[in-house]
Short mmCIF file of C-alpha atoms and ligand atoms in Angstrom, two decimals:
data_model
loop_
_atom_site.label_atom_id
_atom_site.label_comp_id
_atom_site.label_asym_id
_atom_site.label_seq_id
_atom_site.Cartn_x
_atom_site.Cartn_y
_atom_site.Cartn_z
CA UNK R 1 94.86 63.90 80.27
CA UNK R 2 91.32 64.00 78.95
CA UNK R 3 90.33 67.50 78.54
CA UNK R 4 86.52 67.00 78.95
CA UNK R 5 85.93 69.60 76.28
CA UNK R 6 86.66 67.22 73.89
CA UNK R 7 83.28 65.46 74.34
CA UNK R 8 79.80 64.97 72.72
CA UNK R 9 77.46 63.81 75.07
CA UNK R 10 78.26 60.04 73.48
CA UNK R 11 81.78 61.02 73.68
CA UNK R 12 81.67 61.43 77.06
CA UNK R 13 79.42 58.50 78.44
CA UNK R 14 81.76 56.63 76.40
CA UNK R 15 84.24 57.24 78.35
CA UNK R 16 82.53 58.03 82.02
CA UNK R 17 81.79 53.71 80.74
CA UNK R 18 84.97 53.32 80.57
CA UNK R 19 85.78 53.98 84.85
CA UNK R 20 82.54 51.92 84.89
CA UNK R 21 80.28 55.07 85.42
CA UNK R 22 76.59 55.62 84.57
CA UNK R 23 75.34 57.76 81.06
CA UNK R 24 73.58 59.63 83.57
CA UNK R 25 77.04 60.25 85.07
CA UNK R 26 78.06 62.07 81.41
CA UNK R 27 74.77 64.52 81.33
CA UNK R 28 75.41 65.51 84.90
CA UNK R 29 79.04 66.55 84.31
CA UNK R 30 77.95 67.82 81.26
CA UNK R 31 75.07 70.00 82.26
CA UNK R 32 77.74 71.48 84.28
CA UNK R 33 80.76 72.45 81.77
CA UNK R 34 78.81 73.63 79.51
CA UNK R 35 75.12 74.90 81.08
CA UNK R 36 77.12 76.30 84.32
CA UNK R 37 80.43 76.95 83.24
CA UNK R 38 82.14 75.15 85.76
CA UNK R 39 85.56 74.09 85.20
CA UNK R 40 85.39 72.47 88.54
CA UNK R 41 84.77 69.05 89.31
CA UNK R 42 85.38 69.87 93.22
CA UNK R 43 82.37 72.06 92.86
CA UNK R 44 79.89 69.43 90.78
CA UNK R 45 78.12 69.58 93.98
CA UNK R 46 75.05 66.61 93.14
CA UNK R 47 78.13 64.43 91.15
CA UNK R 48 78.99 61.99 94.08
CA UNK R 49 82.57 62.91 96.34
CA UNK R 50 84.27 59.80 94.98
CA UNK R 51 83.20 60.62 91.56
CA UNK R 52 84.43 63.97 91.87
CA UNK R 53 88.00 62.94 93.29
CA UNK R 54 88.55 60.31 90.59
CA UNK R 55 88.02 63.03 88.28
CA UNK R 56 89.78 65.71 89.20
CA UNK R 57 92.56 63.27 89.04
CA UNK R 58 91.99 61.93 85.61
CA UNK R 59 90.37 65.19 83.28
CA UNK R 60 90.56 68.31 82.88
CA UNK R 61 87.71 71.06 81.77
CA UNK R 62 90.72 73.41 80.16
CA UNK R 63 89.58 76.31 77.48
CA UNK R 64 91.49 77.92 75.06
CA UNK R 65 93.28 80.48 77.57
CA UNK R 66 92.65 84.62 76.33
CA UNK R 67 95.72 86.67 75.72
CA UNK R 68 93.88 89.24 74.04
CA UNK R 69 91.12 91.30 74.39
CA UNK R 70 89.52 93.69 72.63
CA UNK R 71 86.27 96.00 72.53
CA UNK R 72 85.32 97.88 69.24
CA UNK R 73 83.69 100.85 69.59
CA UNK R 74 80.94 99.84 68.39
CA UNK R 75 80.37 96.49 70.72
CA UNK R 76 81.74 93.99 68.67
CA UNK R 77 84.37 91.92 71.12
CA UNK R 78 87.72 90.02 69.71
CA UNK R 79 89.43 87.53 71.94
CA UNK R 80 92.96 86.11 70.91
CA UNK R 81 93.09 82.31 72.18
CA UNK R 82 96.33 80.73 73.50
CA UNK R 83 95.89 77.20 70.92
CA UNK R 84 100.16 76.20 72.28
CA UNK R 85 102.82 75.80 70.64
CA UNK R 86 102.98 79.35 69.77
CA UNK R 87 99.52 79.81 68.02
CA UNK R 88 96.68 81.51 68.39
CA UNK R 89 93.40 82.03 67.16
CA UNK R 90 90.67 84.56 67.26
CA UNK R 91 86.96 84.58 68.33
CA UNK R 92 84.94 87.26 67.60
CA UNK R 93 81.29 88.16 69.39
CA UNK R 94 78.54 90.31 67.77
CA UNK R 95 76.14 92.16 69.60
CA UNK R 96 72.67 93.06 67.99
CA UNK R 97 69.29 94.23 68.32
CA UNK R 98 67.92 90.62 69.97
CA UNK R 99 70.75 88.26 68.98
CA UNK R 100 74.66 88.22 70.31
CA UNK R 101 76.38 85.80 67.25
CA UNK R 102 80.10 84.48 68.07
CA UNK R 103 82.12 83.77 65.23
CA UNK R 104 84.53 80.75 65.81
CA UNK R 105 87.46 79.15 63.97
CA UNK R 106 87.77 75.91 63.20
CA UNK R 107 91.72 76.06 62.72
CA UNK R 108 94.74 77.62 63.14
CA UNK R 109 95.33 78.70 59.93
CA UNK R 110 94.35 77.56 56.72
CA UNK R 111 95.17 76.19 53.43
CA UNK R 112 92.79 77.08 51.06
CA UNK R 113 94.89 80.49 50.58
CA UNK R 114 92.19 82.48 49.22
CA UNK R 115 93.83 85.60 47.21
CA UNK R 116 91.66 88.41 50.04
CA UNK R 117 91.89 86.57 53.00
CA UNK R 118 93.86 87.26 55.72
CA UNK R 119 93.78 84.07 57.58
CA UNK R 120 94.77 82.34 54.39
CA UNK R 121 98.11 84.32 53.98
CA UNK R 122 99.40 83.36 56.95
CA UNK R 123 99.70 79.41 56.23
CA UNK R 124 97.86 76.82 57.87
CA UNK R 125 99.09 75.17 61.44
CA UNK R 126 96.82 72.38 62.22
CA UNK R 127 93.40 71.53 63.38
CA UNK R 128 91.47 72.79 66.30
CA UNK R 129 90.44 69.80 68.42
CA UNK R 130 86.54 69.77 69.67
CA UNK R 131 87.28 71.35 72.87
CA UNK R 132 89.60 74.29 71.44
CA UNK R 133 86.09 75.05 69.23
CA UNK R 134 84.03 74.78 71.78
CA UNK R 135 85.81 76.18 74.69
CA UNK R 136 85.54 79.83 72.42
CA UNK R 137 81.50 79.55 73.19
CA UNK R 138 82.18 77.88 76.62
CA UNK R 139 85.09 81.18 77.53
CA UNK R 140 82.25 83.46 75.54
CA UNK R 141 79.40 83.03 77.66
CA UNK R 142 82.01 83.21 80.81
CA UNK R 143 83.75 86.19 79.79
CA UNK R 144 80.29 87.78 78.51
CA UNK R 145 78.74 87.25 82.41
CA UNK R 146 76.62 84.84 80.80
CA UNK R 147 76.55 81.49 83.22
CA UNK R 148 75.78 81.96 86.22
CA UNK R 149 74.49 85.17 85.97
CA UNK R 150 72.51 87.06 84.40
CA UNK R 151 72.58 90.00 82.20
CA UNK R 152 70.17 92.01 80.81
CA UNK R 153 70.95 91.90 76.58
CA UNK R 154 70.83 88.42 76.80
CA UNK R 155 68.34 86.47 74.78
CA UNK R 156 65.37 84.49 74.82
CA UNK R 157 67.34 81.34 75.66
CA UNK R 158 69.14 83.18 79.16
CA UNK R 159 72.78 83.28 77.07
CA UNK R 160 74.35 85.91 75.70
CA UNK R 161 75.24 83.94 72.87
CA UNK R 162 72.69 82.96 70.81
CA UNK R 163 74.21 82.39 67.71
CA UNK R 164 77.60 80.63 66.33
CA UNK R 165 78.85 81.24 62.54
CA UNK R 166 81.99 79.00 62.03
CA UNK R 167 83.12 81.73 60.05
CA UNK R 168 86.57 82.63 61.98
CA UNK R 169 90.11 81.37 60.94
CA UNK R 170 90.21 77.96 59.02
CA UNK R 171 87.90 76.24 56.63
CA UNK R 172 85.76 74.30 59.01
CA UNK R 173 84.86 71.28 56.43
CA UNK R 174 88.42 70.46 56.38
CA UNK R 175 87.86 69.79 60.00
CA UNK R 176 85.30 67.52 59.52
CA UNK R 177 85.45 65.77 62.73
CA UNK R 178 86.15 67.85 65.65
CA UNK R 179 84.34 70.76 64.37
CA UNK R 180 81.01 68.04 64.17
CA UNK R 181 81.86 67.04 67.75
CA UNK R 182 82.10 71.06 68.35
CA UNK R 183 78.49 71.21 66.39
CA UNK R 184 76.69 68.70 68.85
CA UNK R 185 77.77 69.99 71.76
CA UNK R 186 76.37 74.04 70.67
CA UNK R 187 72.94 71.91 69.45
CA UNK R 188 72.33 69.67 72.76
CA UNK R 189 70.13 70.12 75.46
CA UNK R 190 72.21 68.58 78.19
CA UNK R 191 75.11 72.07 76.61
CA UNK R 192 73.69 74.78 74.61
CA UNK R 193 70.59 74.03 73.68
CA UNK R 194 70.90 76.38 70.65
CA UNK R 195 68.64 75.28 67.35
CA UNK R 196 70.34 74.02 64.29
CA UNK R 197 69.05 77.01 62.22
CA UNK R 198 70.75 79.45 64.72
CA UNK R 199 74.35 77.80 63.81
CA UNK R 200 75.85 78.06 60.80
CA UNK R 201 78.88 76.52 59.36
CA UNK R 202 80.97 78.73 56.20
CA UNK R 203 82.35 76.89 53.49
CA UNK R 204 84.71 77.73 50.52
CA UNK R 205 83.28 74.88 49.21
CA UNK R 206 84.68 71.80 50.10
CA UNK R 207 82.36 69.57 48.26
CA UNK R 208 81.95 65.78 50.11
CA UNK R 209 82.08 67.24 53.11
CA UNK R 210 79.36 69.28 52.52
CA UNK R 211 77.76 66.18 51.48
CA UNK R 212 78.93 64.09 55.03
CA UNK R 213 76.89 67.20 56.96
CA UNK R 214 74.14 67.42 55.37
CA UNK R 215 74.09 63.25 56.80
CA UNK R 216 75.84 63.60 59.96
CA UNK R 217 74.56 67.02 61.54
CA UNK R 218 72.75 69.41 59.34
CA UNK R 219 73.29 72.85 60.19
CA UNK R 220 72.60 75.80 58.36
CA UNK R 221 74.82 76.11 55.47
CA UNK R 222 76.77 79.54 54.34
CA UNK R 223 79.18 79.47 51.03
CA UNK R 224 81.72 81.44 50.26
CA UNK R 225 80.97 81.92 46.28
CA UNK R 226 82.63 85.71 45.43
CA UNK R 227 82.14 84.89 41.55
CA UNK R 228 79.67 83.91 39.62
CA UNK R 229 82.62 82.20 36.92
CA UNK R 230 84.86 79.14 36.90
CA UNK R 231 87.85 81.69 35.69
CA UNK R 232 88.04 84.16 38.31
CA UNK R 233 86.77 81.98 41.32
CA UNK R 234 89.60 79.56 40.29
CA UNK R 235 91.79 82.66 40.59
CA UNK R 236 90.78 83.97 44.01
CA UNK R 237 89.77 80.18 45.63
CA UNK R 238 92.07 78.04 44.68
CA UNK R 239 89.80 75.65 45.75
CA UNK R 240 87.88 76.35 42.70
CA UNK R 241 90.10 74.55 40.87
CA UNK R 242 89.29 71.47 42.42
CA UNK R 243 85.12 71.68 43.27
CA UNK R 244 84.06 73.89 40.13
CA UNK R 245 81.01 75.81 40.19
CA UNK R 246 78.81 73.11 38.79
CA UNK R 247 80.14 71.02 41.69
CA UNK R 248 79.18 73.43 44.17
CA UNK R 249 75.85 74.23 43.43
CA UNK R 250 74.74 70.72 42.90
CA UNK R 251 76.03 70.12 46.23
CA UNK R 252 74.44 73.30 47.53
CA UNK R 253 70.74 71.53 46.19
CA UNK R 254 71.67 68.04 47.90
CA UNK R 255 72.58 70.27 51.17
CA UNK R 256 69.16 72.15 50.96
CA UNK R 257 66.98 68.81 50.73
CA UNK R 258 68.27 68.19 54.92
CA UNK R 259 68.80 71.11 55.74
CA UNK R 260 67.32 72.58 58.93
CA UNK R 261 66.55 76.38 56.14
CA UNK R 262 65.49 75.64 53.14
CA UNK R 263 68.23 78.52 51.60
CA UNK R 264 72.05 78.76 51.48
CA UNK R 265 73.67 81.65 52.69
CA UNK R 266 76.39 82.65 49.69
CA UNK R 267 78.70 85.27 50.83
CA UNK R 268 80.38 87.75 48.35
CA UNK R 269 83.05 89.62 49.01
CA UNK R 270 82.68 92.89 47.43
CA UNK R 271 86.52 93.44 45.97
CA UNK R 272 86.74 96.67 43.47
CA UNK R 273 87.58 96.45 40.32
CA UNK R 274 87.95 91.95 40.27
CA UNK R 275 84.28 90.80 40.70
CA UNK R 276 81.59 93.67 41.51
CA UNK R 277 80.69 94.74 38.04
CA UNK R 278 77.27 94.90 36.98
CA UNK R 279 78.36 91.87 34.13
CA UNK R 280 79.15 89.88 37.42
CA UNK R 281 76.10 91.15 39.06
CA UNK R 282 73.73 89.26 36.02
CA UNK R 283 76.34 86.15 35.97
CA UNK R 284 75.57 85.86 39.72
CA UNK R 285 72.01 86.00 38.95
CA UNK R 286 71.88 83.16 35.91
CA UNK R 287 73.84 81.31 39.22
CA UNK R 288 71.55 82.36 41.85
CA UNK R 289 68.69 80.47 40.16
CA UNK R 290 69.80 77.23 40.04
CA UNK R 291 69.60 76.94 43.75
CA UNK R 292 67.23 78.41 46.88
CA UNK R 293 69.94 81.31 48.46
CA UNK R 294 70.27 83.94 49.72
CA UNK R 295 73.44 86.26 48.72
CA UNK R 296 75.21 88.04 51.55
CA UNK R 297 77.41 90.90 50.31
CA UNK R 298 80.16 91.53 52.20
CA UNK R 299 82.20 95.21 51.63
CA UNK R 300 85.56 93.52 51.11
CA UNK R 301 87.71 94.01 55.05
CA UNK R 302 91.08 95.97 53.89
CA UNK R 303 94.65 94.35 55.82
CA UNK R 304 97.69 95.08 55.62
CA UNK R 305 99.40 94.11 52.24
CA UNK R 306 96.34 92.42 51.28
CA UNK R 307 96.85 94.32 47.21
CA UNK R 308 93.18 94.84 47.50
CA UNK R 309 90.40 97.58 48.26
CA UNK R 310 86.96 97.84 48.90
CA UNK R 311 84.45 98.67 46.56
CA UNK R 312 82.35 102.14 46.31
CA UNK R 313 79.57 102.52 48.67
CA UNK R 314 77.72 103.11 45.11
CA UNK R 315 79.16 100.19 42.62
CA UNK R 316 77.62 97.73 45.84
CA UNK R 317 74.17 99.40 45.61
CA UNK R 318 74.13 99.15 42.05
CA UNK R 319 75.31 95.83 42.67
CA UNK R 320 72.94 95.07 45.09
CA UNK R 321 69.91 96.75 43.15
CA UNK R 322 70.78 94.28 40.37
CA UNK R 323 70.03 91.30 41.93
CA UNK R 324 67.33 92.55 43.95
CA UNK R 325 65.77 93.67 40.48
CA UNK R 326 65.93 90.26 39.76
CA UNK R 327 64.30 88.96 42.71
CA UNK R 328 67.35 87.24 44.83
CA UNK R 329 67.28 87.93 48.80
CA UNK R 330 70.56 89.91 48.83
CA UNK R 331 71.70 92.19 52.23
CA UNK R 332 74.67 93.82 52.60
CA UNK R 333 76.77 93.02 55.57
CA UNK R 334 77.59 96.31 57.96
CA UNK R 335 80.61 95.86 58.81
CA UNK R 336 81.38 95.42 62.44
CA UNK R 337 84.02 95.35 64.63
CA UNK R 338 86.75 97.02 61.72
CA UNK R 339 88.42 99.48 64.27
CA UNK R 340 89.82 95.98 65.80
CA UNK R 341 90.41 94.04 63.18
CA UNK R 342 88.06 91.54 64.28
CA UNK R 343 85.32 91.62 60.77
CA UNK R 344 85.29 88.96 57.70
CA UNK R 345 88.34 88.57 56.21
CA UNK R 346 90.42 90.32 59.05
CA UNK R 347 91.28 87.39 61.70
CA UNK R 348 95.09 86.39 61.66
CA UNK R 349 95.17 85.37 65.14
CA UNK R 350 98.95 83.78 65.17
CA UNK R 351 100.16 80.86 63.12
CA UNK R 352 103.66 78.86 62.98
CA UNK R 353 102.93 78.11 59.11
CA UNK R 354 103.98 74.57 58.39
CA UNK R 355 102.95 74.68 54.72
CA UNK R 356 106.56 76.66 53.87
CA UNK R 357 104.47 78.59 51.28
CA UNK R 358 106.71 79.79 48.25
CA UNK R 359 104.24 82.46 48.54
CA UNK R 360 104.58 84.36 51.19
CA UNK R 361 103.47 87.02 53.03
CA UNK R 362 104.03 88.38 55.94
CA UNK R 363 101.66 89.79 57.81
CA UNK R 364 101.15 92.61 59.63
CA UNK R 365 103.02 91.69 64.21
CA UNK R 366 100.16 91.00 66.60
CA UNK R 367 101.21 94.19 67.92
CA UNK R 368 100.04 95.88 64.40
CA UNK R 369 97.06 93.57 65.20
CA UNK R 370 95.96 94.00 68.40
CA UNK R 371 97.41 97.90 69.31
N1 LIG K 1 87.03 79.10 55.57
C1 LIG K 1 85.34 78.86 55.54
C2 LIG K 1 84.90 79.67 57.20
C3 LIG K 1 85.58 81.31 56.92
S1 LIG K 1 84.25 82.38 56.88
C4 LIG K 1 85.45 80.16 54.50
O1 LIG K 1 85.51 79.88 53.37
O2 LIG K 1 83.50 80.14 54.34
C5 LIG K 1 84.82 84.06 56.90
C6 LIG K 1 84.27 84.25 55.36
O3 LIG K 1 84.58 85.80 55.57
C7 LIG K 1 84.08 84.17 54.19
O4 LIG K 1 82.55 83.98 53.19
C8 LIG K 1 85.70 84.79 53.44
O5 LIG K 1 85.38 84.08 52.32
C9 LIG K 1 85.21 86.15 53.71
N2 LIG K 1 85.93 87.20 54.00
C10 LIG K 1 87.25 86.50 53.87
N3 LIG K 1 88.43 87.12 53.58
C11 LIG K 1 88.05 88.51 54.33
C12 LIG K 1 88.07 90.05 53.22
N4 LIG K 1 89.12 90.16 53.72
N5 LIG K 1 86.78 90.78 53.21
C13 LIG K 1 85.60 90.27 53.15
N6 LIG K 1 85.71 88.85 53.65
C14 LIG K 1 86.24 88.21 53.87
#
């Protein structure tokens, strides 16, 4: 039975056309589902009764089911969401003054195997459906009390979630079609109406897909860099062997020509003794000179058996100063949600690995993660 969360407006209109229904019906239902947070066709009062009954028999509105809900001391909230087959993914809500950011997962696990990332260590099971991706936003709005009811901390657009970042589990550009469909729903005025600048796709650097995204659905772009030279990046992020830095920077420059923002954000995890020396900073300055960018330093977030440590505070400060002194816009990300393992790179969910890695890393159990 089709899950109507899987469709963007064009897809929904096509599905309604098959039922012999007019496109405006698709718009109506789209608004009920995403604006009102409605999952009951019977409650869609301006939809003809006969159509409501038909929808009830033929379709469903099925978001991923929350298994766990953890609130950090800093207000960050993390949900573990069941996506079936023994897999669960995580979504994280990060409240800040004047905005609320939802960090969304795009895959159950991840195949890229970046050595410093908890998700990568778990292996890969499958791509999420579009409805499972946008369903995280649907659910967050509902659980945060945004749809249908006002809250004190809501933003200008009347919703608690004002920004979405695809920085959860998975590589969004390795699940291109479903991610783009979900993005279209996030941007659609009949649904969430988020501006392209408030929706960010983060990629480890799948360069051909960056070009496609630029053509098909340009939104803000973040690129996980983590190393200023190929030798180091090859070691930390195996994808670099396929798409090395020169290709990646060229793809960033092409992306910016069409992007809603005139820069890309480079994410750079500060890992003690690995990528955090003065020499690395200077190499990063050279590299940043090649593309309009901002650099976001992320203090490495440890997880059990990661084998890496966070750079000391002074080291991070010194590294940032070298960037800033060269005129580069660099910020250091405040770690949020660390006490519930909701920080960058800590999302592990539950993944039935299908990649049969030779190098496996038994990760923490669900109880370790969630208690
Ligand atoms: N696959 C995409 C989306 C994940 S975003 C990507 O790589 O961009 C999650 C961000 O957190 C990425 O920049 C990732 O490299 C970074 N990250 C992963 N593990 C981390 C860790 N342990 N500490 C800090 N940042 C980490």
